PDB file of N, CA and C in Angstrom:
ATOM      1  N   UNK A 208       6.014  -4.711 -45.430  1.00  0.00           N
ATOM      2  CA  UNK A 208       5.605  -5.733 -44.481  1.00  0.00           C
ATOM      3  C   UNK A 208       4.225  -6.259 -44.844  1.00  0.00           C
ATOM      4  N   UNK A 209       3.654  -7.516 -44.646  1.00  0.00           N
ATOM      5  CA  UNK A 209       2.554  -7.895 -44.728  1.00  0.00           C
ATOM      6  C   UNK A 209       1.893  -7.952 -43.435  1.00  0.00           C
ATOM      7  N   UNK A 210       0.538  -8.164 -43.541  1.00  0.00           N
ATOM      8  CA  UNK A 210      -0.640  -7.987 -42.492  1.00  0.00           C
ATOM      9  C   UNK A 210       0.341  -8.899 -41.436  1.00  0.00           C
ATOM     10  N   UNK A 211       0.638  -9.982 -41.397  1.00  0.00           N
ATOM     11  CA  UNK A 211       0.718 -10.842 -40.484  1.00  0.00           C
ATOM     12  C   UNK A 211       2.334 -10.315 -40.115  1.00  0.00           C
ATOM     13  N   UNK A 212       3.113  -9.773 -40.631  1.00  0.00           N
ATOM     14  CA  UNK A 212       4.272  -9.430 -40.230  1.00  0.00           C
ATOM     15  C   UNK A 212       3.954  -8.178 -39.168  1.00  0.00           C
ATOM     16  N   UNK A 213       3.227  -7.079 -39.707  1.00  0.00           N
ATOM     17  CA  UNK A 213       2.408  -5.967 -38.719  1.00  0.00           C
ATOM     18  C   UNK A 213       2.107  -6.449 -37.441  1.00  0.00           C
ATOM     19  N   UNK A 214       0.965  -7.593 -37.842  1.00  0.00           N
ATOM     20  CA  UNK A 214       0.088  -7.916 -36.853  1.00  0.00           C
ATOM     21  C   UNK A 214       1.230  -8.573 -36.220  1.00  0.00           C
ATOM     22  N   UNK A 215       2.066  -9.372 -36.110  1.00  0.00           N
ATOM     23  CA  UNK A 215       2.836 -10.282 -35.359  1.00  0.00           C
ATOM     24  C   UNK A 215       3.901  -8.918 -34.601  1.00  0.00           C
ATOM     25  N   UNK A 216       3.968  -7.843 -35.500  1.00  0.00           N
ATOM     26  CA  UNK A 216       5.124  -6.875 -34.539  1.00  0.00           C
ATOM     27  C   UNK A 216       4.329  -5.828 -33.544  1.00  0.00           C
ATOM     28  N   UNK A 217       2.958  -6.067 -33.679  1.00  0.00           N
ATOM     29  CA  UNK A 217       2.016  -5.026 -33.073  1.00  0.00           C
ATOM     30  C   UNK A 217       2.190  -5.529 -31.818  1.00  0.00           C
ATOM     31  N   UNK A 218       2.024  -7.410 -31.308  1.00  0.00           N
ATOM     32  CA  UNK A 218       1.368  -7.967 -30.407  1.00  0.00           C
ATOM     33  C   UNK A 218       2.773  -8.276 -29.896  1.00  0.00           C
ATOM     34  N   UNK A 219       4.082  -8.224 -30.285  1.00  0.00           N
ATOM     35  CA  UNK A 219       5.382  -8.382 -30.149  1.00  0.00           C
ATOM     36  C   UNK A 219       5.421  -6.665 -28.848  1.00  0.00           C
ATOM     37  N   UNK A 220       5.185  -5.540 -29.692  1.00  0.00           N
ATOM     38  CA  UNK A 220       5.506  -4.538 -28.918  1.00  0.00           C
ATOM     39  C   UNK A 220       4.635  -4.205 -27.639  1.00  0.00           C
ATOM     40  N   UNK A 221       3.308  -4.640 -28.105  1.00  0.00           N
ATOM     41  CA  UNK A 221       2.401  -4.555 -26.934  1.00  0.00           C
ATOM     42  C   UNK A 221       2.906  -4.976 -25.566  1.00  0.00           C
ATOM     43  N   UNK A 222       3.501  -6.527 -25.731  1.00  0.00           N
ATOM     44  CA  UNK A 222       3.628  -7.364 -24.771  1.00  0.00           C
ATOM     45  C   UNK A 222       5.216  -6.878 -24.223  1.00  0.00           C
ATOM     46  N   UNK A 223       5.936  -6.109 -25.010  1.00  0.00           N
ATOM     47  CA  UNK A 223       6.871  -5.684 -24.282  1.00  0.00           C
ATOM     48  C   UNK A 223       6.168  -4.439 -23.277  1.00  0.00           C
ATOM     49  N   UNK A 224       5.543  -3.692 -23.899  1.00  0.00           N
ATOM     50  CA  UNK A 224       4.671  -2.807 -23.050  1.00  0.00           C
ATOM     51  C   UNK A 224       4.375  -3.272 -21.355  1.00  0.00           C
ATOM     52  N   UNK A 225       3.748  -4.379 -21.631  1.00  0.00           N
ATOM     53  CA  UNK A 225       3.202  -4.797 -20.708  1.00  0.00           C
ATOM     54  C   UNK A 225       4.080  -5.059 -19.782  1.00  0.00           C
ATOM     55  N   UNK A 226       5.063  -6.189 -20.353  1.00  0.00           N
ATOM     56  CA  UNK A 226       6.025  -6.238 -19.675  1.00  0.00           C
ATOM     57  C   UNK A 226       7.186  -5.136 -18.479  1.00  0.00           C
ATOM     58  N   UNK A 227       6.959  -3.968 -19.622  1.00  0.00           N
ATOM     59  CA  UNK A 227       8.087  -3.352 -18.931  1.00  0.00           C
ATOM     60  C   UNK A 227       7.598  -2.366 -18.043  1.00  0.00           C
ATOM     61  N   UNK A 228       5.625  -2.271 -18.105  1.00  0.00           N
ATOM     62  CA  UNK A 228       5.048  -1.665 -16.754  1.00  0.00           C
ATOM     63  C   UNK A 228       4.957  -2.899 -15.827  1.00  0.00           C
ATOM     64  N   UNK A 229       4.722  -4.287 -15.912  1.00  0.00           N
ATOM     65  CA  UNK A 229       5.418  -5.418 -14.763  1.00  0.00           C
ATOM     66  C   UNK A 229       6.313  -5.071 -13.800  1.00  0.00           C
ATOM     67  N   UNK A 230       7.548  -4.946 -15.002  1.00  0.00           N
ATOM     68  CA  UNK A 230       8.691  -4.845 -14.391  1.00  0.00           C
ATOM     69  C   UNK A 230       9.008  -3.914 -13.245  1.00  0.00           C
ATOM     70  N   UNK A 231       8.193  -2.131 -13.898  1.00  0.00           N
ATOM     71  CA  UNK A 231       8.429  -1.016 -13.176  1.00  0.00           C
ATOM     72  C   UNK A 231       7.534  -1.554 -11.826  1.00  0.00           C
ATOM     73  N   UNK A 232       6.405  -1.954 -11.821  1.00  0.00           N
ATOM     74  CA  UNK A 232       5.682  -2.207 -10.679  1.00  0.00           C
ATOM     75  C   UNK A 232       6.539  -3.422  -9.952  1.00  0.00           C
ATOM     76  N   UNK A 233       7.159  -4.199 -10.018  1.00  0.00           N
ATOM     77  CA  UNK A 233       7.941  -5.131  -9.414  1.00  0.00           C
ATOM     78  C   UNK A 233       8.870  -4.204  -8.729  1.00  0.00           C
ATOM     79  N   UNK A 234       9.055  -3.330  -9.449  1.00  0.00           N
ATOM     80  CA  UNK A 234      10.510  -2.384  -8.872  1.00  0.00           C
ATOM     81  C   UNK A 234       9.977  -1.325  -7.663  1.00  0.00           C
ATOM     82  N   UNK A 235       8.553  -0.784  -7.962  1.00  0.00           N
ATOM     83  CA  UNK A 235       8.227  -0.236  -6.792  1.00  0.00           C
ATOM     84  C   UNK A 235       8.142  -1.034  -5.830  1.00  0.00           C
ATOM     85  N   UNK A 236       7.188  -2.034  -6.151  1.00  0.00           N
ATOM     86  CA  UNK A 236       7.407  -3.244  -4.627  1.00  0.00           C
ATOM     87  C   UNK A 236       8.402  -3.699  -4.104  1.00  0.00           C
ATOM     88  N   UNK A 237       9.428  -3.729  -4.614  1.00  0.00           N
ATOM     89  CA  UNK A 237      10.774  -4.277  -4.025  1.00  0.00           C
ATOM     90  C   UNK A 237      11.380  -2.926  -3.262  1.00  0.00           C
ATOM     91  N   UNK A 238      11.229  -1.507  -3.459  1.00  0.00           N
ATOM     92  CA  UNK A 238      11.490  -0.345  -3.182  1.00  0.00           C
ATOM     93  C   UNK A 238      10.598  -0.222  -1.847  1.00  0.00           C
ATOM     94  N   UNK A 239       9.155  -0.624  -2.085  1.00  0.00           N
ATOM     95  CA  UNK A 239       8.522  -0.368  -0.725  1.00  0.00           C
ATOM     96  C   UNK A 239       8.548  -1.736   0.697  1.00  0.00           C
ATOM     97  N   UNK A 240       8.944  -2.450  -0.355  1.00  0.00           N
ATOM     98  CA  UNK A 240       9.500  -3.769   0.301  1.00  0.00           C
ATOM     99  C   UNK A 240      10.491  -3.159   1.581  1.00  0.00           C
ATOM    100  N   UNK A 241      11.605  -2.655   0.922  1.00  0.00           N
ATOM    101  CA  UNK A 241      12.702  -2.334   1.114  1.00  0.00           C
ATOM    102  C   UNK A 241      12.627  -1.634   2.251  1.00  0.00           C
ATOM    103  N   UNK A 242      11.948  -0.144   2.171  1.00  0.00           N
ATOM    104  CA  UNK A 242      11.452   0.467   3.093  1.00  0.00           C
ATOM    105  C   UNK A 242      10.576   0.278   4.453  1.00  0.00           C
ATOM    106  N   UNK A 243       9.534  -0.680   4.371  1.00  0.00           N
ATOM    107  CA  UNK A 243       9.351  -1.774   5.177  1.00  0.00           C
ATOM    108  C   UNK A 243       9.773  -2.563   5.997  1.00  0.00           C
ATOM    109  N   UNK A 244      10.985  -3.123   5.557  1.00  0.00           N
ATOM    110  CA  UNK A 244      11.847  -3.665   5.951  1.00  0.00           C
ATOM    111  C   UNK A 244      12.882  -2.939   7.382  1.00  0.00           C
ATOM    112  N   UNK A 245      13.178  -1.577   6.590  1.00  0.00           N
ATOM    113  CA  UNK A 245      13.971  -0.283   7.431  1.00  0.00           C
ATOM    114  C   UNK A 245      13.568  -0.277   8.632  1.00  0.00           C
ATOM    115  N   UNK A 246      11.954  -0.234   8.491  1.00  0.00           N
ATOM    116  CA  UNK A 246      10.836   0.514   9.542  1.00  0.00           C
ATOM    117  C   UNK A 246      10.936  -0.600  10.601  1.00  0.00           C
ATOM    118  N   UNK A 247      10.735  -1.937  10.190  1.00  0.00           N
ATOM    119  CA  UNK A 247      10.549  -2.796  10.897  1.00  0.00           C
ATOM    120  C   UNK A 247      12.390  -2.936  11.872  1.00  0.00           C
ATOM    121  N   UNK A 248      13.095  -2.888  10.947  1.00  0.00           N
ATOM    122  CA  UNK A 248      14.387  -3.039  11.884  1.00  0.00           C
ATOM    123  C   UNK A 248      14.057  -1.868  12.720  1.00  0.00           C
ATOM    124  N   UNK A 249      13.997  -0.655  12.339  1.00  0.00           N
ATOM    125  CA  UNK A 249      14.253   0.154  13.316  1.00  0.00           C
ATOM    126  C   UNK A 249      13.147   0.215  14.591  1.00  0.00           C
ATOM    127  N   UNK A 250      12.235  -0.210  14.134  1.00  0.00           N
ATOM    128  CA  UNK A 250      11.572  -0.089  15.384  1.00  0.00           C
ATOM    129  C   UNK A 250      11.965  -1.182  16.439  1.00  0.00           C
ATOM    130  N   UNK A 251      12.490  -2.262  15.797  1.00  0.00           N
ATOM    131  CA  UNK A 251      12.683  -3.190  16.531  1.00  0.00           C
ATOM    132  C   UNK A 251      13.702  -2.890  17.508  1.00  0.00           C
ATOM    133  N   UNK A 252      15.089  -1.705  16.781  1.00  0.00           N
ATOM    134  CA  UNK A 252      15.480  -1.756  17.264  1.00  0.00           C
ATOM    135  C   UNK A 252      15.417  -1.127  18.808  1.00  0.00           C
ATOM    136  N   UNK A 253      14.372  -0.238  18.713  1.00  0.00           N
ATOM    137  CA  UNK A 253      13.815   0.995  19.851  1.00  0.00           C
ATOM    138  C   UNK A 253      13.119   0.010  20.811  1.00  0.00           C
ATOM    139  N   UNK A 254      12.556  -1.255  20.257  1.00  0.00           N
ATOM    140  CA  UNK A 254      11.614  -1.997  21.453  1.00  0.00           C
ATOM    141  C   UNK A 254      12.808  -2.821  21.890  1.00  0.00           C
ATOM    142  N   UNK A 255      13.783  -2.955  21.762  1.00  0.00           N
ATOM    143  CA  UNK A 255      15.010  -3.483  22.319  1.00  0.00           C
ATOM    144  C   UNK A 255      15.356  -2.751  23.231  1.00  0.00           C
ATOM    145  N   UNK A 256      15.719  -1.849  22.707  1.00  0.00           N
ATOM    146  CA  UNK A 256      16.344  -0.802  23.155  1.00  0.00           C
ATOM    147  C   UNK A 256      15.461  -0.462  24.803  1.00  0.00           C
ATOM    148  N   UNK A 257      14.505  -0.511  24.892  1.00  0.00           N
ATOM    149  CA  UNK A 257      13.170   0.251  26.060  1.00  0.00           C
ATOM    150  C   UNK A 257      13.235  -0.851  26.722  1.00  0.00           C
ATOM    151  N   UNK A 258      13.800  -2.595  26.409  1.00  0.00           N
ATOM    152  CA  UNK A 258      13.856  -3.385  27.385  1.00  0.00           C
ATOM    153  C   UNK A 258      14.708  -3.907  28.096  1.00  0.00           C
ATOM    154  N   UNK A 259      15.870  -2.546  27.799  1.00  0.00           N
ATOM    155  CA  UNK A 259      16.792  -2.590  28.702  1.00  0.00           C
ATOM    156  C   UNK A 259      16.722  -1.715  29.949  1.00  0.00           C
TER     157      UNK A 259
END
């Protein structure tokens, strides 16, 4: 390989790097999203529930 073939697969793998800790952090947020979400139905459903 030459310098620029290296250098072009260095900054190629990096950016998948980067990418695929993005991704994992997108995936926790959508996970705590998710969970969030639970909390909020359920409580909602209990303040329903107490105004009957």
């Amino acid at each position: 390989m030459t310098i620029e073939a290296d250098t072009k697969q260095a900054y190629q793998e990096k950016a998948k790097a980067q990418l695929d800790k993005l991704n994992a952090q997108m995936d926790e947020l959508k996970a705590r999203s998710a969970q969030a979400k639970a909390e909020v139905r359920d409580y909602s459903a209990v303040q329903r529930r107490s105004l009957l």
